[in-house]
Amino acid sequence: MNNRAIVPLCPLDTAPVQQLCMGNVQVLRLDQWGGVAAGNKRFKLRRHLARATEQGMGRVLSFGGAWSNHLHALAAVGAELGLQTIGIIRGGEQPTPMLEDARAWGMELVPVSRQEYRRRYESAYLETLAARYAPCLVVPEGGGGPEGVRGCVEIAELINRLDRHWSRVVVAVGTGTTLAGLAAGLECADELIGVSALKGAGALADTVQQALADSGLQAKVPWRLKHDYHCGGFARTSPALRAFLQAFEQVQKVQLEPVYTAKALYAVHTMLRSGQWSPTEPVLFVHTGGLQGRRGYTWLNQGCE
Ligand SMILES: *Cc1c(COP(=O)(O)O)cnc(C)c1O
């Protein structure tokens, strides 16, 4: 996938979602761009995988849980590039359709105990893994690090190329890698807002600063985090979030998933509804994908497909 390909930008319908018009919001549909590995994870992986190819490493290994969007994308993109992929899977979890996909794309799945999984940042452990599967590139959990950040700068460049100005650009945040890349690249927004999908992510701003520093990059746009939309914690939902997601999808015909994108867009909806954001100011919502994870939520799938 080259960067010049057009990422769909779609304005939200003016029909109200829970009594509120969201017509000032446009959605950058990364969820519709990149085939089976649509979303931000393809961008996060791009530089890592380029490095594997440059260094002649035919194998790439990384880490994740049974619902990891990162491992799912790694398996898909690795298969596209002809790289072997290995997923170290956090133990004690049931098999999932996500891991089934990854296996079907050729990823070798290696379940490890929770105790072993906790060592995923220890250099001695990483060296052992790299040696066991040599020649093998080890990519950090989630696809972060400077390569991940620089890959996400490319999302900002796609936005810059739209040649429009935004009062706010909004994105969901897990590790903060995508936010860091956007902050380093955006030239067409007054403000960048990251909505944390995790509860108690107090250190996240420092993590983003550090990710920028480690990448040798600086923010080009003021950015801040919202911590009040985790709706109970990572991968959890609240009745209000579920109601919003369902109302939104029904009106807008844009699918969301509960872990990241619904929370971030719920934040947008709440800020507009409370009047803290003006309905005349243009907002760009970066839809980071993750739709394959919808299969983990039975309430979401009742009555569709
Ligand atoms: C991983 C992910 C995010 C968060 O990206 P980070 O770079 O970890 O902050 C957001 N949305 C979706 C759908 C994701 O899969």
Short mmCIF file of N, CA and C in Angstrom, two decimals, residues 26-196:
data_model
loop_
_atom_site.label_atom_id
_atom_site.label_comp_id
_atom_site.label_asym_id
_atom_site.label_seq_id
_atom_site.Cartn_x
_atom_site.Cartn_y
_atom_site.Cartn_z
N GLN A 26 -15.81 15.14 10.52
CA GLN A 26 -15.46 14.30 9.38
C GLN A 26 -14.61 13.14 9.90
N VAL A 27 -14.71 12.02 9.20
CA VAL A 27 -14.02 10.83 9.66
C VAL A 27 -12.98 10.40 8.64
N LEU A 28 -11.74 10.29 9.10
CA LEU A 28 -10.68 9.72 8.24
C LEU A 28 -10.76 8.21 8.40
N ARG A 29 -11.16 7.55 7.32
CA ARG A 29 -11.52 6.14 7.42
C ARG A 29 -10.31 5.22 7.24
N LEU A 30 -9.40 5.26 8.21
CA LEU A 30 -8.31 4.30 8.15
C LEU A 30 -8.85 2.88 8.26
N ASP A 31 -10.06 2.75 8.82
CA ASP A 31 -10.68 1.42 8.92
C ASP A 31 -11.02 0.85 7.55
N GLN A 32 -11.05 1.72 6.54
CA GLN A 32 -11.39 1.26 5.19
C GLN A 32 -10.17 1.25 4.29
N TRP A 33 -9.03 1.36 4.86
CA TRP A 33 -7.83 1.50 4.04
C TRP A 33 -6.76 0.54 4.55
N GLY A 34 -6.37 -0.40 3.69
CA GLY A 34 -5.31 -1.33 4.09
C GLY A 34 -5.79 -2.76 4.17
N GLY A 35 -6.91 -3.05 3.53
CA GLY A 35 -7.38 -4.43 3.41
C GLY A 35 -7.62 -5.07 4.76
N VAL A 36 -7.16 -6.32 4.92
CA VAL A 36 -7.43 -7.03 6.17
C VAL A 36 -6.65 -6.44 7.35
N ALA A 37 -5.63 -5.65 7.04
CA ALA A 37 -4.91 -4.98 8.13
C ALA A 37 -5.21 -3.49 8.11
N ALA A 38 -6.48 -3.14 7.94
CA ALA A 38 -6.87 -1.74 7.95
C ALA A 38 -6.67 -1.16 9.35
N GLY A 39 -6.54 0.17 9.40
CA GLY A 39 -6.41 0.83 10.70
C GLY A 39 -5.00 1.32 10.96
N ASN A 40 -4.78 1.78 12.19
CA ASN A 40 -3.48 2.40 12.51
C ASN A 40 -2.35 1.39 12.63
N LYS A 41 -2.67 0.12 12.86
CA LYS A 41 -1.60 -0.84 13.12
C LYS A 41 -0.69 -1.04 11.90
N ARG A 42 -1.25 -0.93 10.72
CA ARG A 42 -0.43 -1.04 9.51
C ARG A 42 0.64 0.06 9.50
N PHE A 43 0.25 1.27 9.88
CA PHE A 43 1.21 2.38 9.92
C PHE A 43 2.27 2.15 11.00
N LYS A 44 1.82 1.65 12.15
CA LYS A 44 2.76 1.42 13.25
C LYS A 44 3.79 0.36 12.86
N LEU A 45 3.37 -0.59 12.04
CA LEU A 45 4.26 -1.71 11.69
C LEU A 45 5.19 -1.40 10.53
N ARG A 46 4.80 -0.43 9.72
CA ARG A 46 5.48 -0.24 8.43
C ARG A 46 7.01 -0.15 8.57
N ARG A 47 7.47 0.73 9.46
CA ARG A 47 8.93 0.93 9.58
C ARG A 47 9.62 -0.27 10.22
N HIS A 48 8.92 -0.91 11.14
CA HIS A 48 9.51 -2.12 11.75
C HIS A 48 9.76 -3.16 10.67
N LEU A 49 8.77 -3.38 9.82
CA LEU A 49 8.88 -4.44 8.83
C LEU A 49 9.88 -4.07 7.74
N ALA A 50 9.96 -2.76 7.44
CA ALA A 50 10.96 -2.32 6.46
C ALA A 50 12.35 -2.64 7.01
N ARG A 51 12.52 -2.45 8.31
CA ARG A 51 13.82 -2.73 8.93
C ARG A 51 14.15 -4.21 8.85
N ALA A 52 13.14 -5.05 9.09
CA ALA A 52 13.37 -6.50 8.99
C ALA A 52 13.86 -6.85 7.59
N THR A 53 13.19 -6.29 6.59
CA THR A 53 13.56 -6.59 5.21
C THR A 53 14.97 -6.09 4.91
N GLU A 54 15.26 -4.83 5.31
CA GLU A 54 16.59 -4.25 5.07
C GLU A 54 17.69 -5.08 5.70
N GLN A 55 17.40 -5.59 6.89
CA GLN A 55 18.44 -6.33 7.62
C GLN A 55 18.44 -7.81 7.27
N GLY A 56 17.66 -8.16 6.27
CA GLY A 56 17.66 -9.54 5.81
C GLY A 56 17.08 -10.53 6.81
N MET A 57 16.21 -10.04 7.67
CA MET A 57 15.58 -10.94 8.64
C MET A 57 14.24 -11.40 8.08
N GLY A 58 14.13 -12.68 7.90
CA GLY A 58 12.91 -13.21 7.29
C GLY A 58 11.80 -13.45 8.28
N ARG A 59 12.09 -13.22 9.57
CA ARG A 59 11.09 -13.49 10.60
C ARG A 59 10.89 -12.28 11.50
N VAL A 60 9.66 -12.12 11.91
CA VAL A 60 9.33 -11.02 12.82
C VAL A 60 8.50 -11.59 13.96
N LEU A 61 8.88 -11.25 15.17
CA LEU A 61 8.19 -11.76 16.35
C LEU A 61 7.65 -10.59 17.16
N SER A 62 6.45 -10.77 17.71
CA SER A 62 5.94 -9.75 18.63
C SER A 62 5.00 -10.38 19.66
N PHE A 63 4.37 -9.54 20.45
CA PHE A 63 3.65 -9.98 21.64
C PHE A 63 2.23 -9.44 21.64
N GLY A 64 1.33 -10.20 22.24
CA GLY A 64 -0.02 -9.67 22.39
C GLY A 64 -0.95 -10.65 23.09
N GLY A 65 -2.12 -10.14 23.46
CA GLY A 65 -3.16 -10.99 24.02
C GLY A 65 -3.97 -11.62 22.90
N ALA A 66 -4.95 -12.40 23.30
CA ALA A 66 -5.73 -13.16 22.32
C ALA A 66 -6.62 -12.27 21.44
N TRP A 67 -6.81 -11.01 21.86
CA TRP A 67 -7.61 -10.07 21.06
C TRP A 67 -6.76 -8.94 20.50
N SER A 68 -5.47 -9.19 20.35
CA SER A 68 -4.56 -8.12 19.96
C SER A 68 -4.75 -7.69 18.50
N ASN A 69 -5.10 -6.44 18.29
CA ASN A 69 -5.17 -5.89 16.92
C ASN A 69 -3.77 -5.85 16.31
N HIS A 70 -2.80 -5.65 17.17
CA HIS A 70 -1.41 -5.57 16.70
C HIS A 70 -0.95 -6.90 16.09
N LEU A 71 -1.16 -8.00 16.81
CA LEU A 71 -0.73 -9.30 16.26
C LEU A 71 -1.53 -9.65 15.00
N HIS A 72 -2.80 -9.29 15.02
CA HIS A 72 -3.66 -9.54 13.87
C HIS A 72 -3.08 -8.84 12.63
N ALA A 73 -2.72 -7.57 12.80
CA ALA A 73 -2.15 -6.81 11.68
C ALA A 73 -0.78 -7.35 11.30
N LEU A 74 0.03 -7.71 12.29
CA LEU A 74 1.37 -8.23 12.00
C LEU A 74 1.26 -9.50 11.14
N ALA A 75 0.33 -10.37 11.50
CA ALA A 75 0.16 -11.61 10.73
C ALA A 75 -0.24 -11.28 9.30
N ALA A 76 -1.17 -10.33 9.14
CA ALA A 76 -1.67 -10.00 7.80
C ALA A 76 -0.59 -9.34 6.95
N VAL A 77 0.07 -8.33 7.51
CA VAL A 77 1.06 -7.59 6.72
C VAL A 77 2.30 -8.45 6.49
N GLY A 78 2.67 -9.24 7.49
CA GLY A 78 3.80 -10.15 7.32
C GLY A 78 3.55 -11.08 6.14
N ALA A 79 2.33 -11.62 6.05
CA ALA A 79 2.00 -12.52 4.94
C ALA A 79 2.11 -11.79 3.60
N GLU A 80 1.63 -10.54 3.57
CA GLU A 80 1.73 -9.74 2.33
C GLU A 80 3.17 -9.59 1.87
N LEU A 81 4.07 -9.39 2.86
CA LEU A 81 5.46 -9.10 2.53
C LEU A 81 6.31 -10.36 2.43
N GLY A 82 5.71 -11.51 2.65
CA GLY A 82 6.46 -12.76 2.60
C GLY A 82 7.38 -12.96 3.79
N LEU A 83 7.03 -12.36 4.93
CA LEU A 83 7.81 -12.55 6.15
C LEU A 83 7.14 -13.60 7.02
N GLN A 84 7.93 -14.41 7.70
CA GLN A 84 7.34 -15.32 8.69
C GLN A 84 7.04 -14.52 9.94
N THR A 85 5.95 -14.84 10.60
CA THR A 85 5.61 -14.09 11.81
C THR A 85 5.39 -15.05 12.97
N ILE A 86 5.77 -14.58 14.14
CA ILE A 86 5.62 -15.36 15.37
C ILE A 86 4.93 -14.48 16.39
N GLY A 87 3.88 -14.99 16.98
CA GLY A 87 3.15 -14.24 18.01
C GLY A 87 3.33 -14.91 19.36
N ILE A 88 3.93 -14.18 20.30
CA ILE A 88 4.02 -14.68 21.67
C ILE A 88 2.72 -14.25 22.36
N ILE A 89 1.92 -15.24 22.73
CA ILE A 89 0.57 -14.97 23.20
C ILE A 89 0.51 -15.06 24.73
N ARG A 90 -0.02 -14.00 25.31
CA ARG A 90 -0.22 -14.00 26.76
C ARG A 90 -1.08 -15.20 27.15
N GLY A 91 -0.61 -15.96 28.11
CA GLY A 91 -1.22 -17.26 28.41
C GLY A 91 -2.55 -17.17 29.12
N GLY A 92 -3.19 -18.32 29.22
CA GLY A 92 -4.42 -18.43 29.99
C GLY A 92 -5.63 -17.87 29.30
N GLU A 93 -5.52 -17.53 28.01
CA GLU A 93 -6.68 -16.97 27.31
C GLU A 93 -7.24 -17.99 26.33
N GLN A 94 -8.53 -17.94 26.15
CA GLN A 94 -9.20 -18.86 25.21
C GLN A 94 -8.80 -18.50 23.78
N PRO A 95 -8.84 -19.49 22.90
CA PRO A 95 -8.61 -19.17 21.48
C PRO A 95 -9.68 -18.18 21.00
N THR A 96 -9.32 -17.34 20.07
CA THR A 96 -10.25 -16.32 19.57
C THR A 96 -10.26 -16.33 18.05
N PRO A 97 -11.28 -15.75 17.45
CA PRO A 97 -11.27 -15.62 15.99
C PRO A 97 -10.10 -14.78 15.49
N MET A 98 -9.61 -13.88 16.34
CA MET A 98 -8.46 -13.06 15.96
C MET A 98 -7.22 -13.94 15.77
N LEU A 99 -7.01 -14.85 16.74
CA LEU A 99 -5.84 -15.73 16.63
C LEU A 99 -6.03 -16.73 15.49
N GLU A 100 -7.28 -17.11 15.26
CA GLU A 100 -7.55 -18.00 14.13
C GLU A 100 -7.16 -17.34 12.81
N ASP A 101 -7.52 -16.07 12.66
CA ASP A 101 -7.12 -15.31 11.46
C ASP A 101 -5.59 -15.31 11.34
N ALA A 102 -4.94 -14.98 12.46
CA ALA A 102 -3.48 -14.85 12.45
C ALA A 102 -2.85 -16.18 12.03
N ARG A 103 -3.38 -17.27 12.57
CA ARG A 103 -2.84 -18.58 12.22
C ARG A 103 -3.07 -18.88 10.73
N ALA A 104 -4.25 -18.51 10.25
CA ALA A 104 -4.57 -18.75 8.84
C ALA A 104 -3.63 -17.97 7.92
N TRP A 105 -3.17 -16.82 8.37
CA TRP A 105 -2.21 -16.03 7.57
C TRP A 105 -0.79 -16.50 7.78
N GLY A 106 -0.61 -17.52 8.58
CA GLY A 106 0.71 -18.15 8.70
C GLY A 106 1.48 -17.80 9.95
N MET A 107 0.88 -17.07 10.88
CA MET A 107 1.62 -16.74 12.10
C MET A 107 1.76 -17.98 12.97
N GLU A 108 2.97 -18.16 13.48
CA GLU A 108 3.18 -19.21 14.48
C GLU A 108 2.78 -18.66 15.84
N LEU A 109 1.84 -19.32 16.49
CA LEU A 109 1.34 -18.82 17.78
C LEU A 109 2.05 -19.57 18.91
N VAL A 110 2.64 -18.81 19.81
CA VAL A 110 3.40 -19.41 20.91
C VAL A 110 2.82 -18.91 22.23
N PRO A 111 1.89 -19.66 22.82
CA PRO A 111 1.34 -19.23 24.10
C PRO A 111 2.39 -19.38 25.20
N VAL A 112 2.50 -18.37 26.04
CA VAL A 112 3.43 -18.46 27.17
C VAL A 112 2.66 -18.14 28.46
N SER A 113 3.23 -18.54 29.59
CA SER A 113 2.57 -18.25 30.87
C SER A 113 2.54 -16.74 31.09
N ARG A 114 1.63 -16.31 31.95
CA ARG A 114 1.56 -14.87 32.26
C ARG A 114 2.87 -14.39 32.84
N GLN A 115 3.48 -15.30 33.62
CA GLN A 115 4.77 -14.96 34.24
C GLN A 115 5.83 -14.70 33.17
N GLU A 116 5.89 -15.58 32.19
CA GLU A 116 6.86 -15.37 31.11
C GLU A 116 6.50 -14.12 30.30
N TYR A 117 5.21 -13.92 30.07
CA TYR A 117 4.77 -12.77 29.26
C TYR A 117 5.23 -11.45 29.87
N ARG A 118 5.25 -11.43 31.20
CA ARG A 118 5.65 -10.20 31.90
C ARG A 118 7.10 -9.80 31.58
N ARG A 119 7.88 -10.72 31.05
CA ARG A 119 9.29 -10.41 30.78
C ARG A 119 9.48 -9.76 29.41
N ARG A 120 8.41 -9.37 28.75
CA ARG A 120 8.51 -8.94 27.36
C ARG A 120 9.31 -7.66 27.12
N TYR A 121 9.65 -6.95 28.20
CA TYR A 121 10.51 -5.77 28.02
C TYR A 121 11.95 -6.02 28.48
N GLU A 122 12.23 -7.21 29.01
CA GLU A 122 13.58 -7.50 29.53
C GLU A 122 14.52 -7.84 28.37
N SER A 123 15.66 -7.16 28.34
CA SER A 123 16.53 -7.36 27.17
C SER A 123 17.05 -8.80 27.11
N ALA A 124 17.32 -9.42 28.26
CA ALA A 124 17.85 -10.80 28.22
C ALA A 124 16.82 -11.74 27.59
N TYR A 125 15.57 -11.53 27.97
CA TYR A 125 14.50 -12.37 27.41
C TYR A 125 14.35 -12.14 25.90
N LEU A 126 14.42 -10.87 25.50
CA LEU A 126 14.27 -10.55 24.08
C LEU A 126 15.42 -11.13 23.26
N GLU A 127 16.61 -11.12 23.86
CA GLU A 127 17.76 -11.71 23.16
C GLU A 127 17.59 -13.21 22.99
N THR A 128 17.06 -13.85 24.02
CA THR A 128 16.83 -15.31 23.94
C THR A 128 15.85 -15.61 22.81
N LEU A 129 14.77 -14.82 22.75
CA LEU A 129 13.77 -15.05 21.70
C LEU A 129 14.38 -14.80 20.31
N ALA A 130 15.12 -13.69 20.19
CA ALA A 130 15.72 -13.35 18.89
C ALA A 130 16.66 -14.48 18.45
N ALA A 131 17.39 -15.06 19.40
CA ALA A 131 18.33 -16.14 19.06
C ALA A 131 17.56 -17.42 18.71
N ARG A 132 16.51 -17.70 19.45
CA ARG A 132 15.75 -18.93 19.20
C ARG A 132 15.17 -18.94 17.80
N TYR A 133 14.74 -17.77 17.31
CA TYR A 133 14.08 -17.72 16.01
C TYR A 133 14.95 -17.05 14.93
N ALA A 134 16.24 -16.89 15.22
CA ALA A 134 17.14 -16.14 14.32
C ALA A 134 17.09 -16.67 12.89
N PRO A 135 17.26 -15.74 11.89
CA PRO A 135 17.36 -14.27 12.03
C PRO A 135 15.98 -13.65 12.18
N CYS A 136 15.76 -12.99 13.29
CA CYS A 136 14.40 -12.59 13.65
C CYS A 136 14.40 -11.20 14.28
N LEU A 137 13.52 -10.34 13.77
CA LEU A 137 13.35 -9.01 14.37
C LEU A 137 12.28 -9.10 15.45
N VAL A 138 12.59 -8.57 16.62
CA VAL A 138 11.60 -8.55 17.70
C VAL A 138 10.98 -7.16 17.76
N VAL A 139 9.68 -7.11 17.59
CA VAL A 139 8.94 -5.83 17.61
C VAL A 139 8.23 -5.73 18.97
N PRO A 140 8.34 -4.57 19.62
CA PRO A 140 7.69 -4.46 20.94
C PRO A 140 6.17 -4.64 20.85
N GLU A 141 5.59 -5.05 21.94
CA GLU A 141 4.14 -5.19 22.04
C GLU A 141 3.47 -3.91 21.54
N GLY A 142 2.46 -4.04 20.71
CA GLY A 142 1.75 -2.86 20.22
C GLY A 142 2.42 -2.17 19.04
N GLY A 143 3.67 -2.56 18.72
CA GLY A 143 4.33 -1.96 17.56
C GLY A 143 4.84 -0.55 17.81
N GLY A 144 5.17 -0.24 19.06
CA GLY A 144 5.62 1.11 19.41
C GLY A 144 7.08 1.35 19.06
N GLY A 145 7.72 2.21 19.86
CA GLY A 145 9.11 2.58 19.59
C GLY A 145 9.19 3.60 18.49
N PRO A 146 10.41 4.12 18.23
CA PRO A 146 10.58 5.16 17.20
C PRO A 146 10.05 4.74 15.83
N GLU A 147 10.21 3.47 15.47
CA GLU A 147 9.69 3.03 14.16
C GLU A 147 8.18 3.19 14.12
N GLY A 148 7.53 2.82 15.22
CA GLY A 148 6.07 2.95 15.28
C GLY A 148 5.64 4.40 15.17
N VAL A 149 6.31 5.27 15.91
CA VAL A 149 5.96 6.70 15.88
C VAL A 149 6.15 7.26 14.47
N ARG A 150 7.30 6.94 13.88
CA ARG A 150 7.57 7.48 12.54
C ARG A 150 6.60 6.96 11.50
N GLY A 151 6.17 5.73 11.68
CA GLY A 151 5.15 5.20 10.78
C GLY A 151 3.86 5.99 10.89
N CYS A 152 3.53 6.42 12.11
CA CYS A 152 2.28 7.16 12.32
C CYS A 152 2.38 8.62 11.88
N VAL A 153 3.62 9.15 11.75
CA VAL A 153 3.76 10.48 11.15
C VAL A 153 3.14 10.45 9.75
N GLU A 154 3.19 9.30 9.12
CA GLU A 154 2.61 9.19 7.77
C GLU A 154 1.09 9.38 7.78
N ILE A 155 0.45 9.07 8.89
CA ILE A 155 -1.00 9.35 8.99
C ILE A 155 -1.20 10.87 8.97
N ALA A 156 -0.34 11.57 9.73
CA ALA A 156 -0.43 13.03 9.76
C ALA A 156 -0.21 13.60 8.35
N GLU A 157 0.71 13.01 7.62
CA GLU A 157 1.00 13.52 6.27
C GLU A 157 -0.20 13.32 5.34
N LEU A 158 -0.89 12.20 5.53
CA LEU A 158 -2.11 11.99 4.74
C LEU A 158 -3.14 13.08 5.05
N ILE A 159 -3.23 13.43 6.32
CA ILE A 159 -4.19 14.46 6.73
C ILE A 159 -3.77 15.82 6.18
N ASN A 160 -2.47 16.13 6.28
CA ASN A 160 -1.99 17.41 5.73
C ASN A 160 -2.34 17.55 4.25
N ARG A 161 -2.24 16.43 3.56
CA ARG A 161 -2.47 16.46 2.11
C ARG A 161 -3.93 16.69 1.74
N LEU A 162 -4.82 16.54 2.70
CA LEU A 162 -6.23 16.82 2.42
C LEU A 162 -6.44 18.32 2.19
N ASP A 163 -5.45 19.13 2.67
CA ASP A 163 -5.48 20.55 2.41
C ASP A 163 -6.70 21.23 3.02
N ARG A 164 -6.97 20.89 4.27
CA ARG A 164 -8.07 21.52 4.99
C ARG A 164 -7.57 21.91 6.36
N HIS A 165 -8.35 22.72 7.03
CA HIS A 165 -7.95 23.11 8.38
C HIS A 165 -8.97 22.60 9.39
N TRP A 166 -8.47 22.06 10.49
CA TRP A 166 -9.34 21.48 11.52
C TRP A 166 -9.14 22.21 12.83
N SER A 167 -10.24 22.49 13.52
CA SER A 167 -10.10 23.05 14.87
C SER A 167 -9.53 21.98 15.79
N ARG A 168 -9.99 20.74 15.57
CA ARG A 168 -9.52 19.64 16.41
C ARG A 168 -9.40 18.38 15.59
N VAL A 169 -8.33 17.65 15.87
CA VAL A 169 -8.19 16.29 15.34
C VAL A 169 -8.24 15.38 16.56
N VAL A 170 -9.07 14.35 16.49
CA VAL A 170 -9.30 13.49 17.66
C VAL A 170 -8.93 12.05 17.29
N VAL A 171 -8.23 11.38 18.22
CA VAL A 171 -7.84 9.98 17.98
C VAL A 171 -7.89 9.20 19.30
N ALA A 172 -8.20 7.93 19.19
CA ALA A 172 -8.18 7.04 20.36
C ALA A 172 -6.73 6.70 20.72
N VAL A 173 -6.49 6.50 22.01
CA VAL A 173 -5.13 6.27 22.49
C VAL A 173 -5.04 5.02 23.34
N GLY A 174 -4.05 4.18 23.00
CA GLY A 174 -3.70 3.04 23.85
C GLY A 174 -2.31 3.28 24.41
N THR A 175 -1.31 2.96 23.60
CA THR A 175 0.08 3.21 24.04
C THR A 175 0.50 4.66 23.85
N GLY A 176 -0.19 5.39 22.98
CA GLY A 176 0.18 6.78 22.69
C GLY A 176 1.11 6.92 21.48
N THR A 177 1.46 5.81 20.86
CA THR A 177 2.36 5.86 19.70
C THR A 177 1.72 6.60 18.53
N THR A 178 0.47 6.29 18.27
CA THR A 178 -0.22 6.93 17.14
C THR A 178 -0.37 8.43 17.41
N LEU A 179 -0.73 8.77 18.64
CA LEU A 179 -0.86 10.18 19.02
C LEU A 179 0.47 10.91 18.83
N ALA A 180 1.55 10.27 19.25
CA ALA A 180 2.87 10.91 19.12
C ALA A 180 3.18 11.17 17.64
N GLY A 181 2.90 10.21 16.79
CA GLY A 181 3.17 10.39 15.36
C GLY A 181 2.32 11.50 14.76
N LEU A 182 1.07 11.55 15.17
CA LEU A 182 0.19 12.63 14.68
C LEU A 182 0.71 13.98 15.16
N ALA A 183 1.08 14.04 16.44
CA ALA A 183 1.57 15.31 17.01
C ALA A 183 2.80 15.80 16.24
N ALA A 184 3.64 14.86 15.86
CA ALA A 184 4.89 15.23 15.18
C ALA A 184 4.68 15.64 13.73
N GLY A 185 3.53 15.28 13.18
CA GLY A 185 3.36 15.53 11.75
C GLY A 185 2.27 16.51 11.36
N LEU A 186 1.29 16.73 12.22
CA LEU A 186 0.12 17.52 11.81
C LEU A 186 0.45 18.99 11.63
N GLU A 187 0.03 19.52 10.48
CA GLU A 187 0.30 20.93 10.18
C GLU A 187 -0.97 21.70 9.90
N CYS A 188 -2.11 21.09 10.16
CA CYS A 188 -3.35 21.70 9.69
C CYS A 188 -4.44 21.66 10.75
N ALA A 189 -4.03 21.71 12.03
CA ALA A 189 -5.03 21.66 13.10
C ALA A 189 -4.63 22.61 14.23
N ASP A 190 -5.64 23.16 14.90
CA ASP A 190 -5.35 24.01 16.06
C ASP A 190 -4.94 23.17 17.24
N GLU A 191 -5.48 21.95 17.29
CA GLU A 191 -5.32 21.14 18.49
C GLU A 191 -5.50 19.67 18.14
N LEU A 192 -4.73 18.81 18.83
CA LEU A 192 -4.83 17.35 18.67
C LEU A 192 -5.25 16.78 20.02
N ILE A 193 -6.28 15.93 19.98
CA ILE A 193 -6.80 15.40 21.24
C ILE A 193 -6.80 13.88 21.20
N GLY A 194 -6.17 13.29 22.21
CA GLY A 194 -6.13 11.85 22.34
C GLY A 194 -7.08 11.41 23.44
N VAL A 195 -7.88 10.42 23.16
CA VAL A 195 -8.84 9.93 24.16
C VAL A 195 -8.35 8.57 24.65
N SER A 196 -8.00 8.50 25.91
CA SER A 196 -7.41 7.26 26.45
C SER A 196 -8.45 6.17 26.61
#
